[in-house]
């Protein structure tokens, strides 16, 4: 079972979907005066914006779309650079590329998120934004990244796809930067199969994002509002069916988080005594979503031997999350070979030089990293070993004992 929300799909989600199907209104728009129109997507947007402490939310069909919309709405485009971590899901990078801007890869540190000092060293006159990705359920070093963004006049954007339900110094993720992107794919905290959400406190950004996601229209249009469309958009709308599933899932979010936190605390306490291992740095331990327990081994060799025995893999071997394995990025492969962002003589004299091994600290850290799944079973994140949402303390005890049995002899 990939993520915690998926494991909890039950009667509540079924009832919500049946309501929508019975109503006959399966798209996000309907007549507000028609009592059979249930407006689930609008309700979801309201509930998620309240929960996230921001004024606005735009429901979309994926987290990738939400990221693209944020950057497009900010006017980021050809000639611009966006700083992204080398350890992230490919979408954080491809969203930059598809607004025709250039991703600039930066190192992570032992928080497994962006290293602020490295970010600052990569700022150029072309930099427009820093994309802080909250990997594996834990917020990046937002205070430092926010200060850097302010100092250099840049946007701080939050990729919260893996961290909906986490917070940083008491504030929900996505409410600290100019905007945040959520994902509801099957590996995420809550899910509807595929879906996403853009959250922001910025009214102008909201209007632009809404227009871009719905063929140029103003928010919550009442029909085809001729003469009032601000810009040319596309269609990334969420359906009522997805909205309905997510409303039921949203009501389970606190339960999911409490369960994950308790399970992770127990797992960590059991393996903490192993000599030579360390845990990931958490910039705000209280805000951890707790979907993973990350262990650093003293050497790559030990980490790989433990991973093999537990039938999982080290983070460096992920096929989705490590720049070294993004052959389409390293090969500068776009659907067209004309123009931005890679071969873009109008703005850049040279194509970018992405190479395997170009982020040695990220490589060294991820090669020693094993992620134990606490609520997410994602072999690509190196979390094929662990517990899932339906497991309880007994399973944690059993898996922790297995971990000690495998890792213990190699650490002595
Ligand atoms: C960090 C991160 N960003 C963005 C995305 C993209 O989300 P989606 O799959 O909903 O497009 C994901 C999905 O796995 C992710 O993990």
Short mmCIF file of N, CA and C in Angstrom, two decimals, residues 258-393:
data_model
loop_
_atom_site.label_atom_id
_atom_site.label_comp_id
_atom_site.label_asym_id
_atom_site.label_seq_id
_atom_site.Cartn_x
_atom_site.Cartn_y
_atom_site.Cartn_z
N UNK A 258 -1.25 11.65 13.74
CA UNK A 258 -1.01 11.21 15.13
C UNK A 258 -0.48 9.77 15.15
N UNK A 259 -1.06 8.94 14.30
CA UNK A 259 -0.62 7.54 14.24
C UNK A 259 0.84 7.45 13.77
N UNK A 260 1.15 8.20 12.71
CA UNK A 260 2.52 8.15 12.18
C UNK A 260 3.53 8.62 13.22
N UNK A 261 3.17 9.69 13.90
CA UNK A 261 4.12 10.24 14.89
C UNK A 261 4.39 9.24 16.02
N UNK A 262 3.33 8.59 16.48
CA UNK A 262 3.52 7.62 17.56
C UNK A 262 4.36 6.45 17.08
N UNK A 263 4.08 5.97 15.87
CA UNK A 263 4.81 4.82 15.34
C UNK A 263 6.30 5.17 15.13
N UNK A 264 6.52 6.37 14.62
CA UNK A 264 7.91 6.77 14.35
C UNK A 264 8.69 6.92 15.66
N UNK A 265 8.05 7.54 16.65
CA UNK A 265 8.74 7.74 17.94
C UNK A 265 9.14 6.38 18.52
N UNK A 266 8.25 5.41 18.42
CA UNK A 266 8.55 4.08 18.97
C UNK A 266 9.70 3.42 18.19
N UNK A 267 9.62 3.47 16.86
CA UNK A 267 10.66 2.86 16.02
C UNK A 267 12.02 3.49 16.35
N UNK A 268 12.02 4.81 16.42
CA UNK A 268 13.28 5.52 16.66
C UNK A 268 13.86 5.14 18.03
N UNK A 269 12.99 5.07 19.03
CA UNK A 269 13.49 4.74 20.37
C UNK A 269 14.11 3.34 20.39
N UNK A 270 13.58 2.44 19.59
CA UNK A 270 14.09 1.06 19.60
C UNK A 270 15.45 0.94 18.91
N UNK A 271 15.68 1.72 17.86
CA UNK A 271 16.94 1.54 17.10
C UNK A 271 18.02 2.56 17.49
N UNK A 272 17.64 3.53 18.35
CA UNK A 272 18.54 4.65 18.65
C UNK A 272 19.86 4.22 19.27
N UNK A 273 19.86 3.08 19.98
CA UNK A 273 21.06 2.67 20.70
C UNK A 273 22.12 2.05 19.78
N UNK A 274 21.76 1.78 18.54
CA UNK A 274 22.75 1.15 17.63
C UNK A 274 23.96 2.08 17.50
N UNK A 275 25.18 1.55 17.70
CA UNK A 275 26.35 2.44 17.66
C UNK A 275 26.62 2.93 16.22
N UNK A 276 26.92 4.21 16.09
CA UNK A 276 27.38 4.71 14.79
C UNK A 276 26.30 5.20 13.86
N UNK A 277 25.03 4.96 14.16
CA UNK A 277 24.01 5.51 13.25
C UNK A 277 23.60 6.90 13.72
N UNK A 278 23.09 7.69 12.77
CA UNK A 278 22.54 9.01 13.13
C UNK A 278 21.20 9.15 12.43
N UNK A 279 20.42 10.10 12.91
CA UNK A 279 19.13 10.35 12.28
C UNK A 279 19.19 11.67 11.52
N UNK A 280 18.24 11.80 10.64
CA UNK A 280 18.14 13.04 9.85
C UNK A 280 17.96 14.26 10.77
N UNK A 281 18.55 15.40 10.39
CA UNK A 281 18.33 16.67 11.11
C UNK A 281 16.92 17.15 10.82
N UNK A 282 16.16 17.43 11.85
CA UNK A 282 14.81 17.97 11.63
C UNK A 282 14.81 19.43 12.06
N UNK A 283 14.70 20.37 11.14
CA UNK A 283 14.73 21.79 11.53
C UNK A 283 13.62 22.14 12.53
N UNK A 284 12.51 21.42 12.50
CA UNK A 284 11.48 21.62 13.51
C UNK A 284 10.85 20.25 13.83
N UNK A 285 11.43 19.53 14.81
CA UNK A 285 10.94 18.17 15.08
C UNK A 285 9.45 18.12 15.39
N UNK A 286 8.92 19.19 16.00
CA UNK A 286 7.49 19.16 16.36
C UNK A 286 6.58 19.16 15.13
N UNK A 287 7.09 19.66 14.03
CA UNK A 287 6.25 19.77 12.83
C UNK A 287 6.36 18.58 11.89
N UNK A 288 7.17 17.59 12.27
CA UNK A 288 7.42 16.43 11.39
C UNK A 288 6.11 15.68 11.09
N UNK A 289 5.90 15.37 9.83
CA UNK A 289 4.72 14.56 9.47
C UNK A 289 4.94 13.10 9.85
N UNK A 290 6.21 12.68 9.89
CA UNK A 290 6.60 11.35 10.39
C UNK A 290 6.26 10.22 9.42
N UNK A 291 6.29 10.50 8.14
CA UNK A 291 6.03 9.42 7.17
C UNK A 291 7.24 8.48 7.01
N UNK A 292 8.44 8.96 7.42
CA UNK A 292 9.66 8.14 7.27
C UNK A 292 10.56 8.33 8.48
N UNK A 293 11.32 7.31 8.78
CA UNK A 293 12.42 7.44 9.74
C UNK A 293 13.70 7.28 8.93
N UNK A 294 14.51 8.34 8.89
CA UNK A 294 15.72 8.30 8.08
C UNK A 294 16.93 8.01 8.95
N UNK A 295 17.71 7.02 8.53
CA UNK A 295 18.90 6.63 9.27
C UNK A 295 20.13 6.86 8.39
N UNK A 296 21.16 7.50 8.95
CA UNK A 296 22.44 7.64 8.25
C UNK A 296 23.41 6.61 8.83
N UNK A 297 24.04 5.85 7.95
CA UNK A 297 25.06 4.88 8.40
C UNK A 297 26.43 5.52 8.30
N UNK A 298 27.41 4.97 9.03
CA UNK A 298 28.74 5.60 9.01
C UNK A 298 29.42 5.49 7.65
N UNK A 299 29.03 4.51 6.83
CA UNK A 299 29.67 4.42 5.51
C UNK A 299 28.65 3.94 4.49
N UNK A 300 28.97 4.23 3.23
CA UNK A 300 28.11 3.79 2.13
C UNK A 300 28.06 2.26 2.09
N UNK A 301 29.22 1.64 2.37
CA UNK A 301 29.28 0.18 2.29
C UNK A 301 28.30 -0.47 3.27
N UNK A 302 28.31 0.03 4.50
CA UNK A 302 27.39 -0.55 5.50
C UNK A 302 25.94 -0.28 5.10
N UNK A 303 25.69 0.95 4.67
CA UNK A 303 24.30 1.30 4.29
C UNK A 303 23.81 0.37 3.19
N UNK A 304 24.65 0.11 2.21
CA UNK A 304 24.23 -0.75 1.08
C UNK A 304 24.03 -2.19 1.53
N UNK A 305 24.89 -2.65 2.43
CA UNK A 305 24.73 -4.04 2.89
C UNK A 305 23.43 -4.19 3.69
N UNK A 306 23.14 -3.21 4.52
CA UNK A 306 21.88 -3.28 5.29
C UNK A 306 20.69 -3.22 4.33
N UNK A 307 20.76 -2.31 3.37
CA UNK A 307 19.65 -2.16 2.42
C UNK A 307 19.40 -3.46 1.67
N UNK A 308 20.46 -4.11 1.23
CA UNK A 308 20.30 -5.35 0.48
C UNK A 308 19.63 -6.42 1.35
N UNK A 309 20.10 -6.52 2.58
CA UNK A 309 19.53 -7.56 3.47
C UNK A 309 18.06 -7.28 3.79
N UNK A 310 17.70 -6.00 3.84
CA UNK A 310 16.30 -5.67 4.17
C UNK A 310 15.44 -5.56 2.90
N UNK A 311 16.04 -5.91 1.76
CA UNK A 311 15.35 -5.86 0.46
C UNK A 311 14.80 -4.47 0.16
N UNK A 312 15.63 -3.47 0.44
CA UNK A 312 15.26 -2.10 0.09
C UNK A 312 16.48 -1.47 -0.59
N UNK A 313 16.54 -0.14 -0.66
CA UNK A 313 17.70 0.48 -1.30
C UNK A 313 18.07 1.78 -0.60
N UNK A 314 19.32 2.22 -0.80
CA UNK A 314 19.72 3.51 -0.21
C UNK A 314 19.09 4.62 -1.05
N UNK A 315 18.95 5.81 -0.45
CA UNK A 315 18.26 6.91 -1.14
C UNK A 315 18.94 7.27 -2.46
N UNK A 316 20.27 7.11 -2.52
CA UNK A 316 21.01 7.47 -3.74
C UNK A 316 20.58 6.62 -4.94
N UNK A 317 19.94 5.49 -4.69
CA UNK A 317 19.56 4.60 -5.79
C UNK A 317 18.14 4.84 -6.28
N UNK A 318 17.48 5.87 -5.78
CA UNK A 318 16.12 6.13 -6.23
C UNK A 318 16.09 6.46 -7.73
N UNK A 319 15.13 5.89 -8.41
CA UNK A 319 14.98 6.19 -9.84
C UNK A 319 14.20 7.46 -10.10
N UNK A 320 13.57 8.02 -9.06
CA UNK A 320 12.70 9.19 -9.25
C UNK A 320 13.25 10.44 -8.61
N UNK A 321 14.11 10.30 -7.60
CA UNK A 321 14.36 11.43 -6.70
C UNK A 321 15.79 11.95 -6.67
N UNK A 322 16.66 11.35 -7.45
CA UNK A 322 18.06 11.77 -7.41
C UNK A 322 18.46 12.27 -8.80
N UNK A 323 19.05 13.47 -8.83
CA UNK A 323 19.38 14.08 -10.13
C UNK A 323 20.26 13.15 -10.97
N UNK A 324 21.14 12.36 -10.31
CA UNK A 324 22.05 11.47 -11.05
C UNK A 324 21.31 10.50 -11.96
N UNK A 325 20.07 10.16 -11.58
CA UNK A 325 19.31 9.18 -12.36
C UNK A 325 18.23 9.82 -13.22
N UNK A 326 18.29 11.13 -13.39
CA UNK A 326 17.30 11.81 -14.23
C UNK A 326 17.91 11.97 -15.62
N UNK A 327 17.92 10.88 -16.38
CA UNK A 327 18.63 10.89 -17.66
C UNK A 327 18.04 11.91 -18.63
N UNK A 328 16.73 12.17 -18.50
CA UNK A 328 16.10 13.16 -19.39
C UNK A 328 16.60 14.57 -19.07
N UNK A 329 16.88 14.84 -17.77
CA UNK A 329 17.43 16.15 -17.41
C UNK A 329 18.90 16.23 -17.85
N UNK A 330 19.69 15.21 -17.50
CA UNK A 330 21.12 15.25 -17.82
C UNK A 330 21.32 15.33 -19.33
N UNK A 331 20.39 14.73 -20.08
CA UNK A 331 20.49 14.77 -21.55
C UNK A 331 19.80 15.96 -22.17
N UNK A 332 19.30 16.88 -21.35
CA UNK A 332 18.60 18.09 -21.81
C UNK A 332 17.50 17.74 -22.81
N UNK A 333 16.74 16.71 -22.50
CA UNK A 333 15.75 16.23 -23.47
C UNK A 333 14.40 16.91 -23.28
N UNK A 334 14.01 17.69 -24.27
CA UNK A 334 12.69 18.32 -24.30
C UNK A 334 11.93 17.77 -25.50
N UNK A 335 10.64 18.07 -25.59
CA UNK A 335 9.86 17.60 -26.73
C UNK A 335 10.33 18.29 -28.01
N UNK A 336 10.89 19.47 -27.88
CA UNK A 336 11.43 20.18 -29.03
C UNK A 336 12.90 20.51 -28.77
N UNK A 337 13.72 20.55 -29.83
CA UNK A 337 15.11 20.94 -29.61
C UNK A 337 15.34 22.43 -29.91
N UNK A 338 14.24 23.16 -30.07
CA UNK A 338 14.38 24.60 -30.34
C UNK A 338 14.14 25.40 -29.06
N UNK A 339 15.04 26.33 -28.77
CA UNK A 339 14.73 27.34 -27.76
C UNK A 339 14.91 26.95 -26.31
N UNK A 340 14.25 27.75 -25.48
CA UNK A 340 14.45 27.68 -24.03
C UNK A 340 13.85 26.41 -23.45
N UNK A 341 14.32 25.98 -22.30
CA UNK A 341 15.31 26.68 -21.48
C UNK A 341 16.76 26.24 -21.71
N UNK A 342 16.97 25.11 -22.42
CA UNK A 342 18.34 24.58 -22.45
C UNK A 342 19.21 25.21 -23.53
N UNK A 343 18.67 25.24 -24.75
CA UNK A 343 19.46 25.85 -25.83
C UNK A 343 18.78 27.15 -26.22
N UNK A 344 19.11 28.16 -25.49
CA UNK A 344 18.31 29.37 -25.50
C UNK A 344 19.21 30.58 -25.75
N UNK A 345 19.72 30.72 -26.98
CA UNK A 345 20.72 31.76 -27.21
C UNK A 345 20.22 33.17 -26.92
N UNK A 346 18.88 33.38 -26.95
CA UNK A 346 18.39 34.73 -26.66
C UNK A 346 18.73 35.14 -25.23
N UNK A 347 18.89 34.18 -24.35
CA UNK A 347 19.10 34.51 -22.95
C UNK A 347 20.42 34.00 -22.38
N UNK A 348 20.86 32.84 -22.86
CA UNK A 348 22.04 32.22 -22.27
C UNK A 348 23.05 31.93 -23.39
N UNK A 349 24.33 32.16 -23.11
CA UNK A 349 25.31 31.87 -24.15
C UNK A 349 25.66 30.38 -24.19
N UNK A 350 25.48 29.68 -23.08
CA UNK A 350 25.86 28.26 -23.01
C UNK A 350 24.69 27.44 -22.52
N UNK A 351 24.56 26.18 -22.97
CA UNK A 351 23.58 25.29 -22.33
C UNK A 351 24.04 24.95 -20.91
N UNK A 352 23.12 24.55 -20.04
CA UNK A 352 23.54 24.21 -18.68
C UNK A 352 24.35 22.93 -18.67
N UNK A 353 25.16 22.78 -17.62
CA UNK A 353 26.03 21.61 -17.54
C UNK A 353 25.58 20.74 -16.38
N UNK A 354 24.53 19.93 -16.62
CA UNK A 354 24.10 19.00 -15.57
C UNK A 354 24.89 17.71 -15.76
N UNK A 355 25.49 17.24 -14.70
CA UNK A 355 26.30 16.01 -14.79
C UNK A 355 26.07 15.13 -13.57
N UNK A 356 26.09 13.82 -13.80
CA UNK A 356 26.10 12.92 -12.65
C UNK A 356 27.34 13.24 -11.82
N UNK A 357 27.20 13.33 -10.52
CA UNK A 357 28.34 13.61 -9.65
C UNK A 357 28.57 15.09 -9.40
N UNK A 358 27.74 15.96 -9.97
CA UNK A 358 27.98 17.41 -9.83
C UNK A 358 27.63 17.93 -8.42
N UNK A 359 26.92 17.13 -7.63
CA UNK A 359 26.58 17.54 -6.26
C UNK A 359 27.18 16.51 -5.29
N UNK A 360 28.49 16.61 -5.04
CA UNK A 360 29.15 15.54 -4.27
C UNK A 360 28.62 15.36 -2.86
N UNK A 361 28.17 16.45 -2.22
CA UNK A 361 27.68 16.28 -0.85
C UNK A 361 26.32 15.57 -0.84
N UNK A 362 25.49 15.91 -1.82
CA UNK A 362 24.20 15.22 -1.94
C UNK A 362 24.43 13.74 -2.21
N UNK A 363 25.40 13.44 -3.08
CA UNK A 363 25.71 12.04 -3.39
C UNK A 363 26.19 11.30 -2.15
N UNK A 364 27.09 11.95 -1.39
CA UNK A 364 27.67 11.27 -0.22
C UNK A 364 26.59 11.03 0.84
N UNK A 365 25.73 12.01 1.04
CA UNK A 365 24.69 11.84 2.08
C UNK A 365 23.70 10.76 1.66
N UNK A 366 23.19 10.85 0.43
CA UNK A 366 22.12 9.91 0.04
C UNK A 366 22.64 8.47 -0.08
N UNK A 367 23.95 8.31 -0.32
CA UNK A 367 24.51 6.96 -0.41
C UNK A 367 24.55 6.27 0.96
N UNK A 368 24.53 7.07 2.03
CA UNK A 368 24.57 6.50 3.38
C UNK A 368 23.19 6.48 4.04
N UNK A 369 22.17 6.87 3.25
CA UNK A 369 20.83 7.08 3.81
C UNK A 369 19.89 5.92 3.56
N UNK A 370 19.27 5.46 4.62
CA UNK A 370 18.21 4.46 4.47
C UNK A 370 16.93 5.05 5.06
N UNK A 371 15.89 5.05 4.26
CA UNK A 371 14.59 5.55 4.74
C UNK A 371 13.71 4.37 5.14
N UNK A 372 13.32 4.38 6.39
CA UNK A 372 12.39 3.35 6.85
C UNK A 372 10.98 3.93 6.70
N UNK A 373 10.13 3.23 5.98
CA UNK A 373 8.77 3.73 5.78
C UNK A 373 7.97 3.63 7.08
N UNK A 374 7.33 4.74 7.46
CA UNK A 374 6.47 4.68 8.65
C UNK A 374 5.00 4.68 8.22
N UNK A 375 4.72 5.34 7.11
CA UNK A 375 3.34 5.29 6.59
C UNK A 375 3.33 5.24 5.09
N UNK A 376 4.51 5.33 4.48
CA UNK A 376 4.60 5.33 3.03
C UNK A 376 5.48 4.17 2.60
N UNK A 377 4.96 3.38 1.71
CA UNK A 377 5.71 2.24 1.19
C UNK A 377 6.10 2.59 -0.25
N UNK A 378 7.28 3.21 -0.39
CA UNK A 378 7.72 3.65 -1.72
C UNK A 378 9.12 3.12 -1.96
N UNK A 379 9.23 2.05 -2.74
CA UNK A 379 10.56 1.46 -2.95
C UNK A 379 11.55 2.46 -3.54
N UNK A 380 11.04 3.46 -4.26
CA UNK A 380 11.94 4.43 -4.87
C UNK A 380 12.59 5.35 -3.87
N UNK A 381 11.93 5.57 -2.75
CA UNK A 381 12.54 6.40 -1.73
C UNK A 381 13.38 5.55 -0.79
N UNK A 382 13.56 4.29 -1.14
CA UNK A 382 14.30 3.41 -0.27
C UNK A 382 13.49 3.08 0.95
N UNK A 383 12.18 2.98 0.79
CA UNK A 383 11.34 2.71 1.95
C UNK A 383 10.44 1.51 1.69
N UNK A 384 11.04 0.48 1.10
CA UNK A 384 10.27 -0.76 0.93
C UNK A 384 10.21 -1.51 2.25
N UNK A 385 11.13 -1.14 3.17
CA UNK A 385 11.15 -1.75 4.50
C UNK A 385 10.51 -0.77 5.49
N UNK A 386 9.63 -1.28 6.34
CA UNK A 386 9.04 -0.41 7.36
C UNK A 386 7.67 -0.90 7.76
N UNK A 387 6.87 0.05 8.23
CA UNK A 387 5.50 -0.28 8.62
C UNK A 387 4.54 0.61 7.82
N UNK A 388 3.28 0.22 7.78
CA UNK A 388 2.30 1.01 7.06
C UNK A 388 1.17 1.42 8.01
N UNK A 389 0.21 2.13 7.48
CA UNK A 389 -0.84 2.76 8.30
C UNK A 389 -1.65 1.75 9.11
N UNK A 390 -1.82 0.55 8.58
CA UNK A 390 -2.62 -0.43 9.32
C UNK A 390 -1.82 -1.15 10.40
N UNK A 391 -0.51 -0.97 10.38
CA UNK A 391 0.31 -1.62 11.40
C UNK A 391 0.21 -0.89 12.74
N UNK A 392 0.51 -1.61 13.78
CA UNK A 392 0.49 -1.02 15.12
C UNK A 392 1.83 -1.21 15.80
N UNK A 393 1.89 -0.99 17.13
CA UNK A 393 3.16 -1.08 17.86
C UNK A 393 3.82 -2.46 17.75
#
